[in-house]
Amino acid sequence: MLISLEPSNRHILHERISDRFNKMIDKDLLINEVKKIRKKWNLNLNLPSMKCIGYRQTWEYIDGLIDRNTLKEKSIIATRQLAKQQLTWLRNMNEKIIIDCLEKNCVQKILNLLKSTF
């Protein structure tokens, strides 16, 4: 059984992506994380691990190549693009059960579905 969690409203998805990144940046969570891993490991921007969304942009921010607002904007855009790619990939999958991940009872729906299947 394939369960696909898909948002019914792309605007709400975009708002949640923006909110999440704004919180991570405003509280310096992502910035501190990247600073710590840069200090601990011998990394550079060419490594696959530094191509993760947010990491590359944060690296550029720490190095003074972009400002904080650009860090947010670039990270949010990259996350939205990834979400769009994932939804396109999911749409092309056959025989799936779609659950709206924006519904408040989403987790309960999944649990009920799993209970009824097993």
Short mmCIF file of N, CA and C in Angstrom, two decimals:
data_model
loop_
_atom_site.label_atom_id
_atom_site.label_comp_id
_atom_site.label_asym_id
_atom_site.label_seq_id
_atom_site.Cartn_x
_atom_site.Cartn_y
_atom_site.Cartn_z
N MET A 1 0.85 -1.18 0.00
CA MET A 1 0.00 0.00 0.00
C MET A 1 0.89 1.24 0.00
N LEU A 2 0.58 2.15 -0.87
CA LEU A 2 1.31 3.40 -0.98
C LEU A 2 0.42 4.53 -0.48
N ILE A 3 0.90 5.25 0.52
CA ILE A 3 0.17 6.39 1.05
C ILE A 3 0.94 7.64 0.64
N SER A 4 0.25 8.55 0.02
CA SER A 4 0.86 9.79 -0.45
C SER A 4 0.28 10.96 0.34
N LEU A 5 1.14 11.68 1.02
CA LEU A 5 0.72 12.87 1.76
C LEU A 5 0.89 14.08 0.83
N GLU A 6 -0.22 14.65 0.43
CA GLU A 6 -0.19 15.75 -0.53
C GLU A 6 -1.04 16.90 -0.02
N PRO A 7 -0.52 18.12 -0.11
CA PRO A 7 -1.30 19.27 0.35
C PRO A 7 -2.40 19.63 -0.64
N SER A 8 -3.56 19.97 -0.11
CA SER A 8 -4.68 20.36 -0.96
C SER A 8 -4.57 21.82 -1.39
N ASN A 9 -3.74 22.58 -0.72
CA ASN A 9 -3.62 24.01 -1.00
C ASN A 9 -2.14 24.38 -1.06
N ARG A 10 -1.67 24.69 -2.25
CA ARG A 10 -0.25 25.01 -2.43
C ARG A 10 0.13 26.32 -1.73
N HIS A 11 -0.81 27.24 -1.65
CA HIS A 11 -0.54 28.51 -0.98
C HIS A 11 -0.20 28.27 0.50
N ILE A 12 -0.96 27.40 1.15
CA ILE A 12 -0.69 27.08 2.56
C ILE A 12 0.66 26.38 2.69
N LEU A 13 0.97 25.48 1.77
CA LEU A 13 2.27 24.82 1.77
C LEU A 13 3.39 25.86 1.68
N HIS A 14 3.26 26.81 0.78
CA HIS A 14 4.27 27.87 0.63
C HIS A 14 4.40 28.71 1.89
N GLU A 15 3.27 29.00 2.53
CA GLU A 15 3.32 29.76 3.79
C GLU A 15 4.07 28.98 4.86
N ARG A 16 3.81 27.69 4.95
CA ARG A 16 4.48 26.86 5.96
C ARG A 16 5.97 26.76 5.69
N ILE A 17 6.35 26.64 4.44
CA ILE A 17 7.77 26.62 4.08
C ILE A 17 8.44 27.93 4.50
N SER A 18 7.81 29.04 4.18
CA SER A 18 8.36 30.36 4.56
C SER A 18 8.46 30.50 6.07
N ASP A 19 7.40 30.13 6.78
CA ASP A 19 7.40 30.23 8.25
C ASP A 19 8.53 29.40 8.85
N ARG A 20 8.69 28.19 8.35
CA ARG A 20 9.71 27.28 8.88
C ARG A 20 11.11 27.86 8.69
N PHE A 21 11.40 28.34 7.48
CA PHE A 21 12.74 28.89 7.25
C PHE A 21 12.96 30.20 8.00
N ASN A 22 11.93 31.02 8.06
CA ASN A 22 12.08 32.27 8.81
C ASN A 22 12.40 31.99 10.28
N LYS A 23 11.74 31.01 10.87
CA LYS A 23 12.03 30.66 12.27
C LYS A 23 13.45 30.12 12.42
N MET A 24 13.85 29.25 11.49
CA MET A 24 15.20 28.67 11.58
C MET A 24 16.28 29.74 11.46
N ILE A 25 16.03 30.74 10.62
CA ILE A 25 17.02 31.80 10.43
C ILE A 25 16.94 32.84 11.54
N ASP A 26 15.72 33.25 11.90
CA ASP A 26 15.57 34.28 12.93
C ASP A 26 16.12 33.83 14.28
N LYS A 27 16.04 32.54 14.57
CA LYS A 27 16.57 32.02 15.83
C LYS A 27 18.02 31.54 15.69
N ASP A 28 18.61 31.77 14.53
CA ASP A 28 20.00 31.36 14.24
C ASP A 28 20.23 29.86 14.32
N LEU A 29 19.17 29.06 14.26
CA LEU A 29 19.31 27.61 14.38
C LEU A 29 20.14 27.03 13.24
N LEU A 30 19.77 27.35 12.01
CA LEU A 30 20.49 26.82 10.86
C LEU A 30 21.89 27.42 10.77
N ILE A 31 22.01 28.69 11.05
CA ILE A 31 23.32 29.36 10.99
C ILE A 31 24.28 28.73 12.00
N ASN A 32 23.82 28.50 13.22
CA ASN A 32 24.67 27.87 14.23
C ASN A 32 25.04 26.44 13.85
N GLU A 33 24.09 25.72 13.26
CA GLU A 33 24.36 24.34 12.84
C GLU A 33 25.46 24.30 11.78
N VAL A 34 25.36 25.17 10.79
CA VAL A 34 26.36 25.19 9.73
C VAL A 34 27.72 25.64 10.28
N LYS A 35 27.72 26.59 11.18
CA LYS A 35 28.98 27.02 11.80
C LYS A 35 29.65 25.86 12.55
N LYS A 36 28.84 25.10 13.27
CA LYS A 36 29.38 23.96 14.03
C LYS A 36 29.96 22.89 13.12
N ILE A 37 29.24 22.54 12.06
CA ILE A 37 29.77 21.48 11.20
C ILE A 37 30.97 21.96 10.39
N ARG A 38 31.01 23.25 10.07
CA ARG A 38 32.20 23.78 9.38
C ARG A 38 33.41 23.74 10.29
N LYS A 39 33.19 23.99 11.57
CA LYS A 39 34.29 23.99 12.52
C LYS A 39 34.79 22.57 12.79
N LYS A 40 33.88 21.62 12.82
CA LYS A 40 34.21 20.25 13.17
C LYS A 40 34.80 19.46 12.00
N TRP A 41 34.31 19.70 10.79
CA TRP A 41 34.71 18.91 9.63
C TRP A 41 35.38 19.77 8.57
N ASN A 42 36.20 19.15 7.77
CA ASN A 42 36.86 19.83 6.66
C ASN A 42 35.91 19.79 5.45
N LEU A 43 35.08 20.80 5.34
CA LEU A 43 34.05 20.83 4.30
C LEU A 43 34.31 21.93 3.29
N ASN A 44 33.67 21.77 2.14
CA ASN A 44 33.66 22.85 1.14
C ASN A 44 32.35 22.77 0.38
N LEU A 45 32.07 23.80 -0.38
CA LEU A 45 30.77 23.89 -1.06
C LEU A 45 30.60 22.88 -2.19
N ASN A 46 31.67 22.22 -2.60
CA ASN A 46 31.57 21.24 -3.69
C ASN A 46 31.11 19.86 -3.21
N LEU A 47 31.08 19.65 -1.92
CA LEU A 47 30.67 18.36 -1.38
C LEU A 47 29.15 18.18 -1.50
N PRO A 48 28.70 16.96 -1.77
CA PRO A 48 27.25 16.72 -1.88
C PRO A 48 26.47 17.15 -0.64
N SER A 49 27.05 16.97 0.53
CA SER A 49 26.35 17.33 1.76
C SER A 49 26.08 18.83 1.86
N MET A 50 26.88 19.63 1.20
CA MET A 50 26.70 21.07 1.25
C MET A 50 25.76 21.57 0.15
N LYS A 51 25.21 20.64 -0.61
CA LYS A 51 24.23 21.01 -1.63
C LYS A 51 22.80 20.90 -1.10
N CYS A 52 22.67 20.49 0.15
CA CYS A 52 21.36 20.41 0.78
C CYS A 52 20.76 21.81 0.87
N ILE A 53 19.45 21.85 0.72
CA ILE A 53 18.76 23.14 0.79
C ILE A 53 19.02 23.79 2.14
N GLY A 54 19.39 25.04 2.09
CA GLY A 54 19.67 25.80 3.29
C GLY A 54 21.14 25.82 3.66
N TYR A 55 21.83 24.70 3.50
CA TYR A 55 23.24 24.64 3.87
C TYR A 55 24.10 25.52 2.97
N ARG A 56 23.94 25.36 1.66
CA ARG A 56 24.73 26.16 0.73
C ARG A 56 24.46 27.65 0.94
N GLN A 57 23.19 28.01 1.07
CA GLN A 57 22.83 29.41 1.25
C GLN A 57 23.37 29.95 2.57
N THR A 58 23.32 29.14 3.61
CA THR A 58 23.84 29.57 4.91
C THR A 58 25.35 29.73 4.86
N TRP A 59 26.02 28.84 4.16
CA TRP A 59 27.47 28.93 3.97
C TRP A 59 27.81 30.28 3.32
N GLU A 60 27.07 30.62 2.28
CA GLU A 60 27.29 31.89 1.58
C GLU A 60 27.06 33.07 2.52
N TYR A 61 26.05 32.96 3.37
CA TYR A 61 25.76 34.02 4.34
C TYR A 61 26.91 34.17 5.34
N ILE A 62 27.38 33.05 5.88
CA ILE A 62 28.47 33.08 6.86
C ILE A 62 29.73 33.70 6.24
N ASP A 63 29.96 33.39 4.97
CA ASP A 63 31.14 33.94 4.28
C ASP A 63 30.94 35.38 3.82
N GLY A 64 29.76 35.95 4.08
CA GLY A 64 29.51 37.35 3.73
C GLY A 64 29.17 37.57 2.26
N LEU A 65 28.85 36.51 1.54
CA LEU A 65 28.53 36.63 0.11
C LEU A 65 27.09 37.08 -0.13
N ILE A 66 26.21 36.78 0.82
CA ILE A 66 24.82 37.22 0.74
C ILE A 66 24.37 37.73 2.10
N ASP A 67 23.31 38.54 2.11
CA ASP A 67 22.78 39.04 3.39
C ASP A 67 21.71 38.08 3.92
N ARG A 68 21.23 38.38 5.10
CA ARG A 68 20.27 37.51 5.78
C ARG A 68 18.96 37.35 5.00
N ASN A 69 18.46 38.43 4.43
CA ASN A 69 17.22 38.34 3.65
C ASN A 69 17.41 37.48 2.40
N THR A 70 18.55 37.60 1.76
CA THR A 70 18.83 36.78 0.59
C THR A 70 18.95 35.31 0.99
N LEU A 71 19.55 35.06 2.14
CA LEU A 71 19.63 33.70 2.67
C LEU A 71 18.22 33.11 2.80
N LYS A 72 17.32 33.85 3.38
CA LYS A 72 15.94 33.39 3.54
C LYS A 72 15.29 33.16 2.18
N GLU A 73 15.39 34.17 1.31
CA GLU A 73 14.73 34.09 0.01
C GLU A 73 15.22 32.90 -0.81
N LYS A 74 16.54 32.73 -0.89
CA LYS A 74 17.10 31.64 -1.68
C LYS A 74 16.72 30.28 -1.11
N SER A 75 16.72 30.17 0.20
CA SER A 75 16.37 28.90 0.85
C SER A 75 14.89 28.57 0.65
N ILE A 76 14.05 29.56 0.78
CA ILE A 76 12.61 29.35 0.60
C ILE A 76 12.30 28.97 -0.84
N ILE A 77 12.91 29.64 -1.79
CA ILE A 77 12.69 29.32 -3.20
C ILE A 77 13.14 27.90 -3.50
N ALA A 78 14.31 27.53 -3.00
CA ALA A 78 14.83 26.17 -3.24
C ALA A 78 13.92 25.11 -2.61
N THR A 79 13.37 25.40 -1.44
CA THR A 79 12.48 24.44 -0.78
C THR A 79 11.17 24.31 -1.55
N ARG A 80 10.65 25.43 -2.04
CA ARG A 80 9.42 25.38 -2.84
C ARG A 80 9.63 24.57 -4.12
N GLN A 81 10.79 24.75 -4.74
CA GLN A 81 11.09 24.00 -5.96
C GLN A 81 11.17 22.50 -5.66
N LEU A 82 11.79 22.14 -4.54
CA LEU A 82 11.88 20.74 -4.17
C LEU A 82 10.49 20.16 -3.89
N ALA A 83 9.66 20.92 -3.20
CA ALA A 83 8.30 20.46 -2.91
C ALA A 83 7.52 20.24 -4.20
N LYS A 84 7.68 21.13 -5.16
CA LYS A 84 7.01 20.98 -6.46
C LYS A 84 7.49 19.72 -7.16
N GLN A 85 8.78 19.46 -7.16
CA GLN A 85 9.33 18.25 -7.78
C GLN A 85 8.78 17.00 -7.10
N GLN A 86 8.71 17.03 -5.78
CA GLN A 86 8.20 15.87 -5.05
C GLN A 86 6.73 15.62 -5.37
N LEU A 87 5.94 16.67 -5.46
CA LEU A 87 4.52 16.51 -5.78
C LEU A 87 4.33 15.99 -7.21
N THR A 88 5.15 16.46 -8.12
CA THR A 88 5.11 15.96 -9.50
C THR A 88 5.44 14.48 -9.53
N TRP A 89 6.46 14.08 -8.80
CA TRP A 89 6.87 12.69 -8.71
C TRP A 89 5.74 11.84 -8.14
N LEU A 90 5.11 12.32 -7.08
CA LEU A 90 4.01 11.59 -6.46
C LEU A 90 2.81 11.48 -7.39
N ARG A 91 2.52 12.53 -8.14
CA ARG A 91 1.38 12.52 -9.05
C ARG A 91 1.52 11.43 -10.11
N ASN A 92 2.74 11.12 -10.48
CA ASN A 92 2.98 10.12 -11.51
C ASN A 92 2.95 8.69 -10.98
N MET A 93 2.75 8.52 -9.71
CA MET A 93 2.68 7.18 -9.13
C MET A 93 1.23 6.70 -9.16
N ASN A 94 1.07 5.47 -9.59
CA ASN A 94 -0.27 4.89 -9.68
C ASN A 94 -0.62 4.16 -8.39
N GLU A 95 -1.91 3.90 -8.24
CA GLU A 95 -2.42 3.08 -7.14
C GLU A 95 -1.92 3.54 -5.77
N LYS A 96 -2.25 4.74 -5.45
CA LYS A 96 -1.86 5.28 -4.15
C LYS A 96 -3.09 5.82 -3.45
N ILE A 97 -2.98 5.91 -2.16
CA ILE A 97 -4.02 6.52 -1.35
C ILE A 97 -3.51 7.90 -0.97
N ILE A 98 -4.24 8.91 -1.38
CA ILE A 98 -3.82 10.29 -1.11
C ILE A 98 -4.50 10.78 0.17
N ILE A 99 -3.68 11.31 1.05
CA ILE A 99 -4.18 11.93 2.28
C ILE A 99 -3.70 13.38 2.28
N ASP A 100 -4.63 14.27 2.54
CA ASP A 100 -4.29 15.69 2.58
C ASP A 100 -3.49 15.97 3.86
N CYS A 101 -2.23 16.30 3.68
CA CYS A 101 -1.36 16.54 4.84
C CYS A 101 -1.67 17.85 5.55
N LEU A 102 -2.56 18.65 5.01
CA LEU A 102 -2.94 19.89 5.67
C LEU A 102 -4.15 19.72 6.60
N GLU A 103 -4.80 18.58 6.51
CA GLU A 103 -5.95 18.33 7.38
C GLU A 103 -5.49 18.12 8.82
N LYS A 104 -6.27 18.59 9.75
CA LYS A 104 -5.91 18.46 11.17
C LYS A 104 -5.89 17.01 11.63
N ASN A 105 -6.71 16.18 11.03
CA ASN A 105 -6.79 14.78 11.44
C ASN A 105 -5.97 13.86 10.53
N CYS A 106 -4.98 14.40 9.87
CA CYS A 106 -4.14 13.66 8.93
C CYS A 106 -3.50 12.43 9.58
N VAL A 107 -2.90 12.59 10.72
CA VAL A 107 -2.21 11.49 11.39
C VAL A 107 -3.21 10.39 11.76
N GLN A 108 -4.37 10.78 12.25
CA GLN A 108 -5.39 9.79 12.62
C GLN A 108 -5.87 9.02 11.39
N LYS A 109 -6.02 9.71 10.27
CA LYS A 109 -6.43 9.04 9.03
C LYS A 109 -5.40 7.98 8.63
N ILE A 110 -4.14 8.32 8.74
CA ILE A 110 -3.07 7.38 8.39
C ILE A 110 -3.10 6.18 9.34
N LEU A 111 -3.23 6.45 10.62
CA LEU A 111 -3.29 5.36 11.60
C LEU A 111 -4.49 4.44 11.35
N ASN A 112 -5.64 5.03 11.07
CA ASN A 112 -6.84 4.23 10.78
C ASN A 112 -6.63 3.38 9.53
N LEU A 113 -6.02 3.96 8.54
CA LEU A 113 -5.75 3.23 7.30
C LEU A 113 -4.80 2.06 7.55
N LEU A 114 -3.77 2.31 8.33
CA LEU A 114 -2.82 1.24 8.64
C LEU A 114 -3.46 0.14 9.49
N LYS A 115 -4.28 0.53 10.45
CA LYS A 115 -4.97 -0.46 11.29
C LYS A 115 -5.91 -1.35 10.46
N SER A 116 -6.58 -0.73 9.51
CA SER A 116 -7.52 -1.50 8.70
C SER A 116 -6.82 -2.40 7.68
N THR A 117 -5.59 -2.10 7.40
CA THR A 117 -4.84 -2.88 6.42
C THR A 117 -4.10 -4.05 7.05
N PHE A 118 -3.65 -3.86 8.25
CA PHE A 118 -2.83 -4.92 8.89
C PHE A 118 -3.63 -5.61 9.93
#
